[in-house]
Coordinates of C-alpha atoms and ligand atoms in Angstrom, one line a residue:
X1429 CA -16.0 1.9 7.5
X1430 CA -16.2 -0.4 4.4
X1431 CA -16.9 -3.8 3.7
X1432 CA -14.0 -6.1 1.9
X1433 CA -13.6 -9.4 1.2
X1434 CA -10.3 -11.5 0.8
X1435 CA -10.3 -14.9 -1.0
X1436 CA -7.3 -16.8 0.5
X1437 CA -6.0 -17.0 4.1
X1438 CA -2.6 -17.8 3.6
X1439 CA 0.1 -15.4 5.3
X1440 CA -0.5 -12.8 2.8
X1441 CA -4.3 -12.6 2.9
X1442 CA -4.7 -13.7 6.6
X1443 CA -2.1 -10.1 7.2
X1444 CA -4.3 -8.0 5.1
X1445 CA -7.7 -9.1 6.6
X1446 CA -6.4 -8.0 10.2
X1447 CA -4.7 -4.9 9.1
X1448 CA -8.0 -3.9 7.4
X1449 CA -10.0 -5.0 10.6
X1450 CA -7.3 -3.0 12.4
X1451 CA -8.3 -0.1 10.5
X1452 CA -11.9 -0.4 11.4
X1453 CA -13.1 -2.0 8.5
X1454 CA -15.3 -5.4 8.4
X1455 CA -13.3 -8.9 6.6
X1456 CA -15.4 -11.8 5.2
X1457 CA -11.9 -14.1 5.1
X1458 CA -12.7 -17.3 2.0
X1459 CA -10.6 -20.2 2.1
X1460 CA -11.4 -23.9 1.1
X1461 CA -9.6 -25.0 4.1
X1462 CA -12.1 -25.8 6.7
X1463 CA -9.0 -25.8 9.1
X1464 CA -7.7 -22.1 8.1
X1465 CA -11.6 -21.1 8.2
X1466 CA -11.6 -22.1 11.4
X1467 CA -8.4 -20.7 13.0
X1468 CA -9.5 -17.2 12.1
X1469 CA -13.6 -17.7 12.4
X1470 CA -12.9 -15.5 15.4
X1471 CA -11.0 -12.6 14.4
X1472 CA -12.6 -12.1 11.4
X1473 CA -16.0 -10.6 10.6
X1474 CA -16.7 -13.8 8.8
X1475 CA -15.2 -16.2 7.7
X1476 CA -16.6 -19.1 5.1
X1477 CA -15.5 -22.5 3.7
X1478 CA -15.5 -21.8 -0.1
X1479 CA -14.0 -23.1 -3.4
X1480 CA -13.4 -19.9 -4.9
X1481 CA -13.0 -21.4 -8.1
X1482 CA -16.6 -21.9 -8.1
X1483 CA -18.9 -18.7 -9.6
X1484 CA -22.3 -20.2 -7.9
X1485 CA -20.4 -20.5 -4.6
X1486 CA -19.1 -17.4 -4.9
X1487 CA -22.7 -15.9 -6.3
X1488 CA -23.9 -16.9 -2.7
X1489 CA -21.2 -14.4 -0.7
X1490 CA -23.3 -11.7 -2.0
X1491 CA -19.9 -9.8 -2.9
X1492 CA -22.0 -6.6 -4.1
X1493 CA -21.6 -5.2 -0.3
X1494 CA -17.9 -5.4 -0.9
X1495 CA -15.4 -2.2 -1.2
X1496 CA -13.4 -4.3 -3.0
X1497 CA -12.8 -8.2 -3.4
X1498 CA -8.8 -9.1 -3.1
X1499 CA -7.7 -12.5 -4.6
X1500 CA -4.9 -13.3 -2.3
X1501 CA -3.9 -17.0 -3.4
X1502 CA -0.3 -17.0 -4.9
X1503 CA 1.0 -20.5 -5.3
X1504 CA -2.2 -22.1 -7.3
X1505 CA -2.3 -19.9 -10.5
X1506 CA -5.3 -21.4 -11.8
X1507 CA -7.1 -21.4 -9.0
X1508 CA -6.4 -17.3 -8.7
X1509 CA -7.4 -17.2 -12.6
X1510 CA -10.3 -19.1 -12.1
X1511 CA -11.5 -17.4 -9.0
X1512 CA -10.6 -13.9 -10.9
X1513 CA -12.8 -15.1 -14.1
X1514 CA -15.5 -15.8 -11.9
X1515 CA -15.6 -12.0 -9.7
X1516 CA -15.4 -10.5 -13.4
X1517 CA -18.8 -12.7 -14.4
X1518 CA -20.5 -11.5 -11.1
X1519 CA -19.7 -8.4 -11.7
X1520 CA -17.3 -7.1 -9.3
X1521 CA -15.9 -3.9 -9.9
X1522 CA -13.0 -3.7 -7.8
X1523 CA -10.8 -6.8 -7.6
X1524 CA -7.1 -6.4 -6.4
X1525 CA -5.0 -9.9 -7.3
X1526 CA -1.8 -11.3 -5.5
X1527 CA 0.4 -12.5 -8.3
X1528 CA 3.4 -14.7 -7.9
X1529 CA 4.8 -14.8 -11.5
X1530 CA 5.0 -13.0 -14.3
X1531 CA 3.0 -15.1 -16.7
X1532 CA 0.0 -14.5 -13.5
X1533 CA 0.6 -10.8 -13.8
X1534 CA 0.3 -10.7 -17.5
X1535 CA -3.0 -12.5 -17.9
X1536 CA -4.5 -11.1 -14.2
X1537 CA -3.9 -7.7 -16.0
X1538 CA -5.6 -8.9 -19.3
X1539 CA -8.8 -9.5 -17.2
X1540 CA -8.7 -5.9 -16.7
X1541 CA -7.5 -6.4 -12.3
X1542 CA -7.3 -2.6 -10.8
X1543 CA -4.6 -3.9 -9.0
X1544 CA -1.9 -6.4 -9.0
X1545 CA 0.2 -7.2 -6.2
X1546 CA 3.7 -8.4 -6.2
X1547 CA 4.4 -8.2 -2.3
X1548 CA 7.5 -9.7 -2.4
X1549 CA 9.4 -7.1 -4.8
X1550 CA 7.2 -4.7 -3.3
X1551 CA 8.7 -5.6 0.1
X1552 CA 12.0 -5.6 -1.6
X1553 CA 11.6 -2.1 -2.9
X1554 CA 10.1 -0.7 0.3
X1555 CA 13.2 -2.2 2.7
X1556 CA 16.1 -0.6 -0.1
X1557 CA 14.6 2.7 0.1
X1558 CA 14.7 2.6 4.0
X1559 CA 18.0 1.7 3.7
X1560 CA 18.8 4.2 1.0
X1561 CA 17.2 7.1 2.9
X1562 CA 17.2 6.6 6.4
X1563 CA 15.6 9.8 7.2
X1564 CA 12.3 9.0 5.1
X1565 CA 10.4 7.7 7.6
X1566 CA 7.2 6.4 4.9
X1567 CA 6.6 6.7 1.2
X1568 CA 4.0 6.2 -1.6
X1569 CA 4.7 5.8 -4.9
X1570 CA 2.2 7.7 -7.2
X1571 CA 3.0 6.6 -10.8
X1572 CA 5.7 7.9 -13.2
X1573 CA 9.0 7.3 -10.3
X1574 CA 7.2 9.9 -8.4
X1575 CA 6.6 9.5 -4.8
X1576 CA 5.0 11.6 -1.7
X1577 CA 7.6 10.8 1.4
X1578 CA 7.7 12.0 5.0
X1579 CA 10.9 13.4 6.2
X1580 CA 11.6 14.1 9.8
X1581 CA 13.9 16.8 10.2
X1582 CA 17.6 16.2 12.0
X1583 CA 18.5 18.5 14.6
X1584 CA 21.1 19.6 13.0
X1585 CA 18.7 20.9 10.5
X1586 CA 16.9 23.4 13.0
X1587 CA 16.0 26.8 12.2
X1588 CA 17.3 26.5 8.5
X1589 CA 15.0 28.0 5.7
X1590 CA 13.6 25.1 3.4
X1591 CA 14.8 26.5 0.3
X1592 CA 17.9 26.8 1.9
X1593 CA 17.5 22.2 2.6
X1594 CA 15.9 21.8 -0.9
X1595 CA 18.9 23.7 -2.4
X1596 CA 18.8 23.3 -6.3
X1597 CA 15.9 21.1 -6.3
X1598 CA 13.5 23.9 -4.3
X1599 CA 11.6 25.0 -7.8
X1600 CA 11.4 21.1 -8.6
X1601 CA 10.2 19.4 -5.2
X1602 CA 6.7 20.1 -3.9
X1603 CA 6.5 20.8 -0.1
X1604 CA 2.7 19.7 0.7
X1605 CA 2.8 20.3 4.6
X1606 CA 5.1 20.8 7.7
X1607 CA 4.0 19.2 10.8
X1608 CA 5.3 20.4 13.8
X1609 CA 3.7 18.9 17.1
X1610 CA -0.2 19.2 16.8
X1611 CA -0.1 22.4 14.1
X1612 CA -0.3 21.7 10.4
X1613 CA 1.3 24.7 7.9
X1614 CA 0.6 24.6 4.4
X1615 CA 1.5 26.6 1.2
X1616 CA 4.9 27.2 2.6
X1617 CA 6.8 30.0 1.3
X1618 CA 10.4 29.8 0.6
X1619 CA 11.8 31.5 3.6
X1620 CA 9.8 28.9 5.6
X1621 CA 12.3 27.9 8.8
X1622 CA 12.1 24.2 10.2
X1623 CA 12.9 22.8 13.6
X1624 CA 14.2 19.8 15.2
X1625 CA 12.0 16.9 14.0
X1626 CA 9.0 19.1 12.1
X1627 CA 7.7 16.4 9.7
X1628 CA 7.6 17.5 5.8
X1629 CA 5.5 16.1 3.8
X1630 CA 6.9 16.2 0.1
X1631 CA 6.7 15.1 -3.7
X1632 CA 9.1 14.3 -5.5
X1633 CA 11.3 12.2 -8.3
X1634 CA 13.6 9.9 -7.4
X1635 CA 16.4 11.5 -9.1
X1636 CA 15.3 14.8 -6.6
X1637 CA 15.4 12.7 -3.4
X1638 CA 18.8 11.0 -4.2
X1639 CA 19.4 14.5 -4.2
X1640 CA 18.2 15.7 -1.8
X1641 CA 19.1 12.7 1.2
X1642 CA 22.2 14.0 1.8
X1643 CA 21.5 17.2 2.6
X1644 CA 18.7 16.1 5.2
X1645 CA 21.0 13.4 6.7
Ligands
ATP1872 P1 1.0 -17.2 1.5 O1 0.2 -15.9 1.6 O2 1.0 -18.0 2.8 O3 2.4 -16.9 1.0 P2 0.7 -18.5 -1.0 O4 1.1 -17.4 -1.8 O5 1.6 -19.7 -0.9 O6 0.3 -18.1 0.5 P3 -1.5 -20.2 -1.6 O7 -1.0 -21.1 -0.5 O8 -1.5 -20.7 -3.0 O9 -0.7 -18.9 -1.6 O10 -2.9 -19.8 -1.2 C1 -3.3 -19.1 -0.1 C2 -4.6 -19.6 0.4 O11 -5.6 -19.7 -0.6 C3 -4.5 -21.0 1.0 O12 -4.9 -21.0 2.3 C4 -5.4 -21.9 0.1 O13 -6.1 -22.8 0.8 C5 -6.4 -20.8 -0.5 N1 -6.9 -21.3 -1.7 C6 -6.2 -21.7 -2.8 N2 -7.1 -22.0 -3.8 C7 -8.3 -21.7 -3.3 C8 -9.7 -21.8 -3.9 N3 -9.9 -22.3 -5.1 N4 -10.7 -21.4 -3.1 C9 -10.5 -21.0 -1.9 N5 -9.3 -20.9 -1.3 C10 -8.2 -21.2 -2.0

């Protein structure tokens, strides 16, 4: 269980707090609207009535019990800037920023931000590839078009050898794991035969899904 704090309670940061709380972790939630403060005072760990703008203000949340500090105003640039400025003077180490625009991202980024959000494009990629492949039922992206995805496994798929499914991308695409009720197998070899709705675990390019989502369709 961590500790994180999110500077904003608009949709975007008032989702994340719960999902995090959901997850077992704690939420200080900031806002400088006593009204938004107060609709979540409840669900939150904490919640306080700040100007985030403001480094002494800030000083006083004692952020250094924080996993990670996420900016998550998107509308008022400067206020995000300002509030991003003031994290790097105190210090923190791990700030993740919301940004809406392009000019946001370029100067968020020049503060040196770990990470910068775009949700809405990354909403928008996430919905086209479920519609692109159906049968990838989640995805991370790693960096370089690379992504680990979870397949499940048709039934018309049942009892084939993976190499057989991977077909020309087999030496190319990594299997990680097959998960098949409550058992786990690992460091699969070729002839390895799947069932009805085992769930693989896999890496691979995007060129070598397009590839392969026909043949697991
Ligand atoms: P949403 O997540 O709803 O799409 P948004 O992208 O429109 O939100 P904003 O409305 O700009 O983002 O900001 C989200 C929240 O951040 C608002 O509740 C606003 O009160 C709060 N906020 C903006 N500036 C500050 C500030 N300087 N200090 C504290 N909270 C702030």
């Amino acid at each position: 269980m961590a500790h994180f704090t999110v500077i904003g309670l608009g949709r975007f940061g008032v989702s994340a707090s719960l999902e995090l709380i959901h997850f077992g972790h704690t939420v200080t939630g900031v806002d400088r609207d006593s009204k938004l403060v107060d609709k979540y005072v409840e669900d939150l760990t904490q919640a306080v009535i700040c100007d985030s703008t403001d480094e002494g203000a800030l000083r006083e949340l004692g952020l250094a019990n924080s996993e990670a500090v996420l900016v998550a105003i998107g509308e008022d640039m400067q206020s995000s800037l300002l509030t991003t400025l003031a994290l790097k003077n105190l210090g923190v180490k791990e700030i993740w920023v919301k940004a809406s625009t392009k000019a946001h991202h370029t100067i968020v980024s020049k503060l040196g931000v770990q990470r910068i959000i775009h949700p809405e494009e990354e909403m928008g990629i996430r919905v086209a590839q479920a519609l692109n492949y159906p049968m990838v039922n989640n995805y991370i992206p790693i960096g370089h078009g690379v992504y680990v995805v979870e397949i499940k496994v048709k039934p018309r798929l049942h009892d084939s050898p993976i190499f057989k499914v991977l077909g020309e991308a087999n030496s190319r695409i990594k299997t990680i794991l097959v998960k098949r009720d409550k058992e786990v197998f690992s460091e699969l070899k070729e002839s390895f035969v799947l069932k009805a709705n085992d769930i693989i675990l896999l890496c691979a390019t995007q060129s070598e899904l397009k590839y392969l989502a026909p043949r697991m369709m």
